[in-house]
Structure formats: structure tokens, C-alpha cells
Amino acid sequence: MNKWKIGFWICFTTLIFTVGLGLYAVLDQGVALTYMKEGYMDTKSDLDQLVKIINTTDLSKEQIKKSLVEDSDNFDFDRDTVTLNRTDLIFKDNKLKIVELTW
């Protein structure tokens, strides 16, 4: 077989492999950035809700409940922990005690 044919097929195979690997890397990065953007939006939403809670209430469970219900999200206030997107509001004696991040 001709040396040129062997060289061509080796180069062609290497080119196809390199293009495929590059395409995979670009698509993988796009997916990762999309998920990261969603995470940042959840975190921003939590931060906006916390700023509103801290600035407009005396941090009692009842006032925080009214504030969050206005945002039309469904929250469970039967327990001592209320979960936002990535943040937990932990109450003790119907007063906000701790704000924890949950990842």
C-alpha cells in the first residue's frame, strides 16, 4: 500500500478525533454554564427574599410567613425549618435564629 494513503488515513482519523473531542468540550462547557446560571438565579432569589425579610419584619415566624406567601411560593411553616431554594430559615420559639445554606 502507498505511504501517502497510510499517512492520509492517519491524519484524517486524527482530525476527526480532534474535532469530535473539541465539539464535546464546547457542548459540555455550555451545559455546565447553563446549570451554573440556574444555581446563581436560585441563590439570587434566596438573597432577595432574605433582604426583604430582614428589612421588613421583626423576624417573627408569622411576619416572615406573610412576607414569603406574598411571593407566591409554597412553603411549609409547620416545621421549625423553612426551606427556600438553597437556604434554610431555622426558627426557635417562633423567632428566626439561624440562616443556613444548603447545597
mmCIF file of N, CA and C in Angstrom:
data_model
loop_
_atom_site.group_PDB
_atom_site.id
_atom_site.type_symbol
_atom_site.label_atom_id
_atom_site.label_comp_id
_atom_site.label_asym_id
_atom_site.label_seq_id
_atom_site.Cartn_x
_atom_site.Cartn_y
_atom_site.Cartn_z
ATOM 1 N N MET A 1 0.838 -1.179 0.000
ATOM 2 C CA MET A 1 0.000 0.000 0.000
ATOM 3 C C MET A 1 0.884 1.243 0.000
ATOM 4 N N ASN A 2 0.361 2.288 -0.541
ATOM 5 C CA ASN A 2 1.102 3.531 -0.720
ATOM 6 C C ASN A 2 1.281 4.257 0.616
ATOM 7 N N LYS A 3 2.487 4.833 0.835
ATOM 8 C CA LYS A 3 2.764 5.591 2.048
ATOM 9 C C LYS A 3 1.826 6.790 2.180
ATOM 10 N N TRP A 4 1.474 7.409 1.075
ATOM 11 C CA TRP A 4 0.599 8.588 1.106
ATOM 12 C C TRP A 4 -0.809 8.216 1.593
ATOM 13 N N LYS A 5 -1.297 7.055 1.189
ATOM 14 C CA LYS A 5 -2.621 6.622 1.632
ATOM 15 C C LYS A 5 -2.619 6.363 3.143
ATOM 16 N N ILE A 6 -1.576 5.709 3.615
ATOM 17 C CA ILE A 6 -1.479 5.435 5.054
ATOM 18 C C ILE A 6 -1.399 6.751 5.830
ATOM 19 N N GLY A 7 -0.569 7.655 5.372
ATOM 20 C CA GLY A 7 -0.428 8.961 6.021
ATOM 21 C C GLY A 7 -1.741 9.743 6.012
ATOM 22 N N PHE A 8 -2.453 9.698 4.870
ATOM 23 C CA PHE A 8 -3.738 10.396 4.771
ATOM 24 C C PHE A 8 -4.738 9.863 5.797
ATOM 25 N N TRP A 9 -4.853 8.549 5.897
ATOM 26 C CA TRP A 9 -5.839 7.965 6.819
ATOM 27 C C TRP A 9 -5.478 8.205 8.279
ATOM 28 N N ILE A 10 -4.200 8.215 8.575
ATOM 29 C CA ILE A 10 -3.782 8.534 9.944
ATOM 30 C C ILE A 10 -4.134 9.990 10.275
ATOM 31 N N CYS A 11 -3.817 10.904 9.379
ATOM 32 C CA CYS A 11 -4.126 12.325 9.591
ATOM 33 C C CYS A 11 -5.634 12.557 9.627
ATOM 34 N N PHE A 12 -6.376 11.910 8.749
ATOM 35 C CA PHE A 12 -7.828 12.072 8.704
ATOM 36 C C PHE A 12 -8.480 11.573 9.993
ATOM 37 N N THR A 13 -8.032 10.415 10.476
ATOM 38 C CA THR A 13 -8.564 9.857 11.718
ATOM 39 C C THR A 13 -8.237 10.771 12.896
ATOM 40 N N THR A 14 -7.014 11.284 12.932
ATOM 41 C CA THR A 14 -6.618 12.203 13.996
ATOM 42 C C THR A 14 -7.457 13.487 13.939
ATOM 43 N N LEU A 15 -7.711 13.996 12.756
ATOM 44 C CA LEU A 15 -8.522 15.198 12.589
ATOM 45 C C LEU A 15 -9.952 14.969 13.078
ATOM 46 N N ILE A 16 -10.562 13.874 12.704
ATOM 47 C CA ILE A 16 -11.930 13.560 13.127
ATOM 48 C C ILE A 16 -11.986 13.421 14.647
ATOM 49 N N PHE A 17 -11.014 12.736 15.235
ATOM 50 C CA PHE A 17 -10.963 12.573 16.685
ATOM 51 C C PHE A 17 -10.818 13.925 17.385
ATOM 52 N N THR A 18 -9.950 14.782 16.873
ATOM 53 C CA THR A 18 -9.719 16.104 17.468
ATOM 54 C C THR A 18 -10.966 16.984 17.360
ATOM 55 N N VAL A 19 -11.619 16.977 16.227
ATOM 56 C CA VAL A 19 -12.845 17.767 16.047
ATOM 57 C C VAL A 19 -13.941 17.245 16.973
ATOM 58 N N GLY A 20 -14.080 15.931 17.077
ATOM 59 C CA GLY A 20 -15.080 15.349 17.973
ATOM 60 C C GLY A 20 -14.817 15.710 19.423
ATOM 61 N N LEU A 21 -13.574 15.630 19.844
ATOM 62 C CA LEU A 21 -13.203 15.988 21.210
ATOM 63 C C LEU A 21 -13.459 17.477 21.476
ATOM 64 N N GLY A 22 -13.139 18.325 20.526
ATOM 65 C CA GLY A 22 -13.401 19.760 20.669
ATOM 66 C C GLY A 22 -14.887 20.061 20.745
ATOM 67 N N LEU A 23 -15.679 19.407 19.927
ATOM 68 C CA LEU A 23 -17.131 19.588 19.954
ATOM 69 C C LEU A 23 -17.711 19.147 21.296
ATOM 70 N N TYR A 24 -17.246 18.024 21.802
ATOM 71 C CA TYR A 24 -17.696 17.553 23.110
ATOM 72 C C TYR A 24 -17.342 18.564 24.204
ATOM 73 N N ALA A 25 -16.131 19.110 24.170
ATOM 74 C CA ALA A 25 -15.696 20.062 25.191
ATOM 75 C C ALA A 25 -16.562 21.318 25.164
ATOM 76 N N VAL A 26 -16.885 21.820 23.988
ATOM 77 C CA VAL A 26 -17.713 23.021 23.871
ATOM 78 C C VAL A 26 -19.128 22.752 24.381
ATOM 79 N N LEU A 27 -19.715 21.632 24.016
ATOM 80 C CA LEU A 27 -21.060 21.298 24.480
ATOM 81 C C LEU A 27 -21.093 21.071 25.989
ATOM 82 N N ASP A 28 -20.087 20.399 26.522
ATOM 83 C CA ASP A 28 -20.020 20.158 27.958
ATOM 84 C C ASP A 28 -19.911 21.474 28.723
ATOM 85 N N GLN A 29 -19.118 22.394 28.231
ATOM 86 C CA GLN A 29 -18.972 23.691 28.887
ATOM 87 C C GLN A 29 -20.283 24.471 28.823
ATOM 88 N N GLY A 30 -20.983 24.398 27.719
ATOM 89 C CA GLY A 30 -22.267 25.079 27.597
ATOM 90 C C GLY A 30 -23.291 24.556 28.585
ATOM 91 N N VAL A 31 -23.347 23.240 28.748
ATOM 92 C CA VAL A 31 -24.278 22.646 29.709
ATOM 93 C C VAL A 31 -23.899 23.043 31.132
ATOM 94 N N ALA A 32 -22.617 22.992 31.447
ATOM 95 C CA ALA A 32 -22.163 23.353 32.795
ATOM 96 C C ALA A 32 -22.486 24.813 33.102
ATOM 97 N N LEU A 33 -22.283 25.703 32.157
ATOM 98 C CA LEU A 33 -22.583 27.119 32.380
ATOM 99 C C LEU A 33 -24.079 27.355 32.552
ATOM 100 N N THR A 34 -24.898 26.594 31.851
ATOM 101 C CA THR A 34 -26.346 26.732 31.996
ATOM 102 C C THR A 34 -26.787 26.341 33.400
ATOM 103 N N TYR A 35 -26.279 25.220 33.902
ATOM 104 C CA TYR A 35 -26.624 24.792 35.255
ATOM 105 C C TYR A 35 -26.086 25.772 36.293
ATOM 106 N N MET A 36 -24.896 26.307 36.062
ATOM 107 C CA MET A 36 -24.329 27.278 36.981
ATOM 108 C C MET A 36 -25.178 28.549 37.015
ATOM 109 N N LYS A 37 -25.666 28.974 35.869
ATOM 110 C CA LYS A 37 -26.536 30.154 35.799
ATOM 111 C C LYS A 37 -27.824 29.916 36.584
ATOM 112 N N GLU A 38 -28.403 28.728 36.457
ATOM 113 C CA GLU A 38 -29.611 28.393 37.221
ATOM 114 C C GLU A 38 -29.340 28.449 38.724
ATOM 115 N N GLY A 39 -28.194 27.932 39.128
ATOM 116 C CA GLY A 39 -27.825 27.969 40.538
ATOM 117 C C GLY A 39 -27.670 29.389 41.044
ATOM 118 N N TYR A 40 -27.052 30.248 40.247
ATOM 119 C CA TYR A 40 -26.903 31.648 40.634
ATOM 120 C C TYR A 40 -28.254 32.335 40.730
ATOM 121 N N MET A 41 -29.180 31.999 39.834
ATOM 122 C CA MET A 41 -30.509 32.606 39.892
ATOM 123 C C MET A 41 -31.241 32.177 41.161
ATOM 124 N N ASP A 42 -31.110 30.881 41.559
ATOM 125 C CA ASP A 42 -31.710 30.411 42.807
ATOM 126 C C ASP A 42 -31.107 31.141 44.001
ATOM 127 N N THR A 43 -29.793 31.305 44.003
ATOM 128 C CA THR A 43 -29.121 31.984 45.097
ATOM 129 C C THR A 43 -29.538 33.447 45.161
ATOM 130 N N LYS A 44 -29.662 34.106 44.017
ATOM 131 C CA LYS A 44 -30.097 35.497 43.991
ATOM 132 C C LYS A 44 -31.528 35.623 44.503
ATOM 133 N N SER A 45 -32.378 34.691 44.141
ATOM 134 C CA SER A 45 -33.757 34.696 44.624
ATOM 135 C C SER A 45 -33.800 34.567 46.139
ATOM 136 N N ASP A 46 -32.992 33.645 46.680
ATOM 137 C CA ASP A 46 -32.921 33.490 48.139
ATOM 138 C C ASP A 46 -32.423 34.769 48.799
ATOM 139 N N LEU A 47 -31.398 35.362 48.228
ATOM 140 C CA LEU A 47 -30.846 36.587 48.803
ATOM 141 C C LEU A 47 -31.872 37.714 48.778
ATOM 142 N N ASP A 48 -32.593 37.853 47.672
ATOM 143 C CA ASP A 48 -33.632 38.887 47.590
ATOM 144 C C ASP A 48 -34.713 38.659 48.645
ATOM 145 N N GLN A 49 -35.110 37.412 48.834
ATOM 146 C CA GLN A 49 -36.129 37.107 49.838
ATOM 147 C C GLN A 49 -35.612 37.384 51.247
ATOM 148 N N LEU A 50 -34.357 37.050 51.521
ATOM 149 C CA LEU A 50 -33.796 37.301 52.844
ATOM 150 C C LEU A 50 -33.666 38.793 53.130
ATOM 151 N N VAL A 51 -33.260 39.564 52.134
ATOM 152 C CA VAL A 51 -33.165 41.012 52.315
ATOM 153 C C VAL A 51 -34.539 41.586 52.628
ATOM 154 N N LYS A 52 -35.544 41.126 51.908
ATOM 155 C CA LYS A 52 -36.910 41.596 52.161
ATOM 156 C C LYS A 52 -37.364 41.217 53.569
ATOM 157 N N ILE A 53 -37.083 39.978 53.978
ATOM 158 C CA ILE A 53 -37.481 39.515 55.314
ATOM 159 C C ILE A 53 -36.799 40.350 56.398
ATOM 160 N N ILE A 54 -35.517 40.524 56.280
ATOM 161 C CA ILE A 54 -34.763 41.229 57.318
ATOM 162 C C ILE A 54 -35.144 42.700 57.375
ATOM 163 N N ASN A 55 -35.405 43.317 56.226
ATOM 164 C CA ASN A 55 -35.713 44.745 56.213
ATOM 165 C C ASN A 55 -37.154 45.076 56.570
ATOM 166 N N THR A 56 -38.079 44.138 56.412
ATOM 167 C CA THR A 56 -39.495 44.492 56.598
ATOM 168 C C THR A 56 -40.170 43.793 57.767
ATOM 169 N N THR A 57 -39.458 42.925 58.497
ATOM 170 C CA THR A 57 -40.107 42.204 59.591
ATOM 171 C C THR A 57 -39.280 42.334 60.859
ATOM 172 N N ASP A 58 -39.887 41.909 61.984
ATOM 173 C CA ASP A 58 -39.126 41.821 63.236
ATOM 174 C C ASP A 58 -38.605 40.402 63.438
ATOM 175 N N LEU A 59 -38.557 39.642 62.356
ATOM 176 C CA LEU A 59 -38.025 38.283 62.297
ATOM 177 C C LEU A 59 -38.885 37.267 63.044
ATOM 178 N N SER A 60 -40.157 37.561 63.238
ATOM 179 C CA SER A 60 -41.044 36.562 63.823
ATOM 180 C C SER A 60 -41.533 35.623 62.717
ATOM 181 N N LYS A 61 -41.860 34.420 63.099
ATOM 182 C CA LYS A 61 -42.273 33.407 62.126
ATOM 183 C C LYS A 61 -43.523 33.856 61.375
ATOM 184 N N GLU A 62 -44.458 34.464 62.056
ATOM 185 C CA GLU A 62 -45.715 34.880 61.421
ATOM 186 C C GLU A 62 -45.479 35.970 60.380
ATOM 187 N N GLN A 63 -44.648 36.944 60.689
ATOM 188 C CA GLN A 63 -44.362 38.002 59.712
ATOM 189 C C GLN A 63 -43.572 37.474 58.526
ATOM 190 N N ILE A 64 -42.641 36.593 58.772
ATOM 191 C CA ILE A 64 -41.874 36.001 57.675
ATOM 192 C C ILE A 64 -42.798 35.167 56.795
ATOM 193 N N LYS A 65 -43.745 34.467 57.419
ATOM 194 C CA LYS A 65 -44.714 33.681 56.657
ATOM 195 C C LYS A 65 -45.520 34.585 55.736
ATOM 196 N N LYS A 66 -45.994 35.714 56.229
ATOM 197 C CA LYS A 66 -46.753 36.650 55.389
ATOM 198 C C LYS A 66 -45.892 37.168 54.247
ATOM 199 N N SER A 67 -44.655 37.496 54.543
ATOM 200 C CA SER A 67 -43.753 38.026 53.530
ATOM 201 C C SER A 67 -43.485 37.007 52.426
ATOM 202 N N LEU A 68 -43.266 35.745 52.795
ATOM 203 C CA LEU A 68 -42.965 34.724 51.798
ATOM 204 C C LEU A 68 -44.203 34.297 51.022
ATOM 205 N N VAL A 69 -45.358 34.275 51.656
ATOM 206 C CA VAL A 69 -46.574 33.873 50.956
ATOM 207 C C VAL A 69 -46.908 34.887 49.867
ATOM 208 N N GLU A 70 -46.560 36.149 50.074
ATOM 209 C CA GLU A 70 -46.786 37.174 49.048
ATOM 210 C C GLU A 70 -45.986 36.885 47.785
ATOM 211 N N ASP A 71 -44.864 36.197 47.924
ATOM 212 C CA ASP A 71 -44.025 35.878 46.763
ATOM 213 C C ASP A 71 -44.551 34.683 45.983
ATOM 214 N N SER A 72 -45.692 34.148 46.393
ATOM 215 C CA SER A 72 -46.424 33.069 45.716
ATOM 216 C C SER A 72 -45.660 31.744 45.622
ATOM 217 N N ASP A 73 -44.716 31.526 46.503
ATOM 218 C CA ASP A 73 -44.063 30.222 46.577
ATOM 219 C C ASP A 73 -44.769 29.392 47.646
ATOM 220 N N ASN A 74 -44.645 28.093 47.548
ATOM 221 C CA ASN A 74 -45.260 27.212 48.543
ATOM 222 C C ASN A 74 -44.215 26.828 49.584
ATOM 223 N N PHE A 75 -44.436 27.264 50.803
ATOM 224 C CA PHE A 75 -43.510 26.975 51.886
ATOM 225 C C PHE A 75 -44.243 26.224 52.981
ATOM 226 N N ASP A 76 -43.520 25.344 53.673
ATOM 227 C CA ASP A 76 -44.083 24.570 54.774
ATOM 228 C C ASP A 76 -43.681 25.232 56.091
ATOM 229 N N PHE A 77 -44.636 25.866 56.747
ATOM 230 C CA PHE A 77 -44.363 26.550 58.007
ATOM 231 C C PHE A 77 -44.767 25.711 59.212
ATOM 232 N N ASP A 78 -45.078 24.435 59.020
ATOM 233 C CA ASP A 78 -45.450 23.570 60.133
ATOM 234 C C ASP A 78 -44.229 23.117 60.936
ATOM 235 N N ARG A 79 -43.078 23.118 60.303
ATOM 236 C CA ARG A 79 -41.853 22.709 60.990
ATOM 237 C C ARG A 79 -41.085 23.952 61.446
ATOM 238 N N ASP A 80 -39.996 23.747 62.141
ATOM 239 C CA ASP A 80 -39.158 24.863 62.581
ATOM 240 C C ASP A 80 -38.137 25.268 61.523
ATOM 241 N N THR A 81 -38.115 24.562 60.399
ATOM 242 C CA THR A 81 -37.206 24.890 59.315
ATOM 243 C C THR A 81 -38.004 25.161 58.051
ATOM 244 N N VAL A 82 -37.781 26.333 57.453
ATOM 245 C CA VAL A 82 -38.423 26.699 56.194
ATOM 246 C C VAL A 82 -37.333 26.725 55.132
ATOM 247 N N THR A 83 -37.540 25.975 54.066
ATOM 248 C CA THR A 83 -36.529 25.848 53.028
ATOM 249 C C THR A 83 -36.892 26.731 51.837
ATOM 250 N N LEU A 84 -35.965 27.627 51.476
ATOM 251 C CA LEU A 84 -36.084 28.387 50.236
ATOM 252 C C LEU A 84 -35.400 27.544 49.157
ATOM 253 N N ASN A 85 -34.853 28.154 48.131
ATOM 254 C CA ASN A 85 -34.185 27.375 47.090
ATOM 255 C C ASN A 85 -32.925 26.689 47.618
ATOM 256 N N ARG A 86 -32.005 27.479 48.149
ATOM 257 C CA ARG A 86 -30.736 26.949 48.653
ATOM 258 C C ARG A 86 -30.457 27.410 50.072
ATOM 259 N N THR A 87 -31.466 27.892 50.750
ATOM 260 C CA THR A 87 -31.293 28.455 52.079
ATOM 261 C C THR A 87 -32.359 27.914 53.012
ATOM 262 N N ASP A 88 -31.963 27.595 54.238
ATOM 263 C CA ASP A 88 -32.913 27.165 55.267
ATOM 264 C C ASP A 88 -33.029 28.252 56.325
ATOM 265 N N LEU A 89 -34.264 28.598 56.663
ATOM 266 C CA LEU A 89 -34.533 29.509 57.770
ATOM 267 C C LEU A 89 -34.925 28.643 58.959
ATOM 268 N N ILE A 90 -34.151 28.699 60.025
ATOM 269 C CA ILE A 90 -34.389 27.858 61.189
ATOM 270 C C ILE A 90 -34.925 28.734 62.322
ATOM 271 N N PHE A 91 -36.104 28.343 62.832
ATOM 272 C CA PHE A 91 -36.783 29.105 63.876
ATOM 273 C C PHE A 91 -36.674 28.389 65.210
ATOM 274 N N LYS A 92 -36.691 29.176 66.274
ATOM 275 C CA LYS A 92 -36.787 28.632 67.624
ATOM 276 C C LYS A 92 -37.691 29.584 68.401
ATOM 277 N N ASP A 93 -38.747 29.037 68.994
ATOM 278 C CA ASP A 93 -39.746 29.838 69.708
ATOM 279 C C ASP A 93 -40.363 30.901 68.803
ATOM 280 N N ASN A 94 -40.622 30.514 67.539
ATOM 281 C CA ASN A 94 -41.244 31.375 66.529
ATOM 282 C C ASN A 94 -40.436 32.619 66.194
ATOM 283 N N LYS A 95 -39.139 32.602 66.441
ATOM 284 C CA LYS A 95 -38.229 33.678 66.052
ATOM 285 C C LYS A 95 -37.130 33.079 65.186
ATOM 286 N N LEU A 96 -36.699 33.834 64.191
ATOM 287 C CA LEU A 96 -35.629 33.380 63.310
ATOM 288 C C LEU A 96 -34.310 33.351 64.091
ATOM 289 N N LYS A 97 -33.689 32.177 64.116
ATOM 290 C CA LYS A 97 -32.435 32.017 64.851
ATOM 291 C C LYS A 97 -31.232 31.875 63.920
ATOM 292 N N ILE A 98 -31.370 31.035 62.903
ATOM 293 C CA ILE A 98 -30.227 30.721 62.039
ATOM 294 C C ILE A 98 -30.674 30.702 60.582
ATOM 295 N N VAL A 99 -29.814 31.200 59.709
ATOM 296 C CA VAL A 99 -29.993 31.055 58.267
ATOM 297 C C VAL A 99 -28.837 30.204 57.777
ATOM 298 N N GLU A 100 -29.155 29.033 57.194
ATOM 299 C CA GLU A 100 -28.121 28.107 56.718
ATOM 300 C C GLU A 100 -28.200 27.911 55.217
ATOM 301 N N LEU A 101 -27.047 27.750 54.599
ATOM 302 C CA LEU A 101 -27.002 27.415 53.174
ATOM 303 C C LEU A 101 -27.067 25.908 53.023
ATOM 304 N N THR A 102 -27.837 25.431 52.063
ATOM 305 C CA THR A 102 -27.903 24.003 51.748
ATOM 306 C C THR A 102 -27.520 23.818 50.296
ATOM 307 N N TRP A 103 -26.451 23.097 50.056
ATOM 308 C CA TRP A 103 -26.010 22.869 48.678
ATOM 309 C C TRP A 103 -26.226 21.452 48.321
#
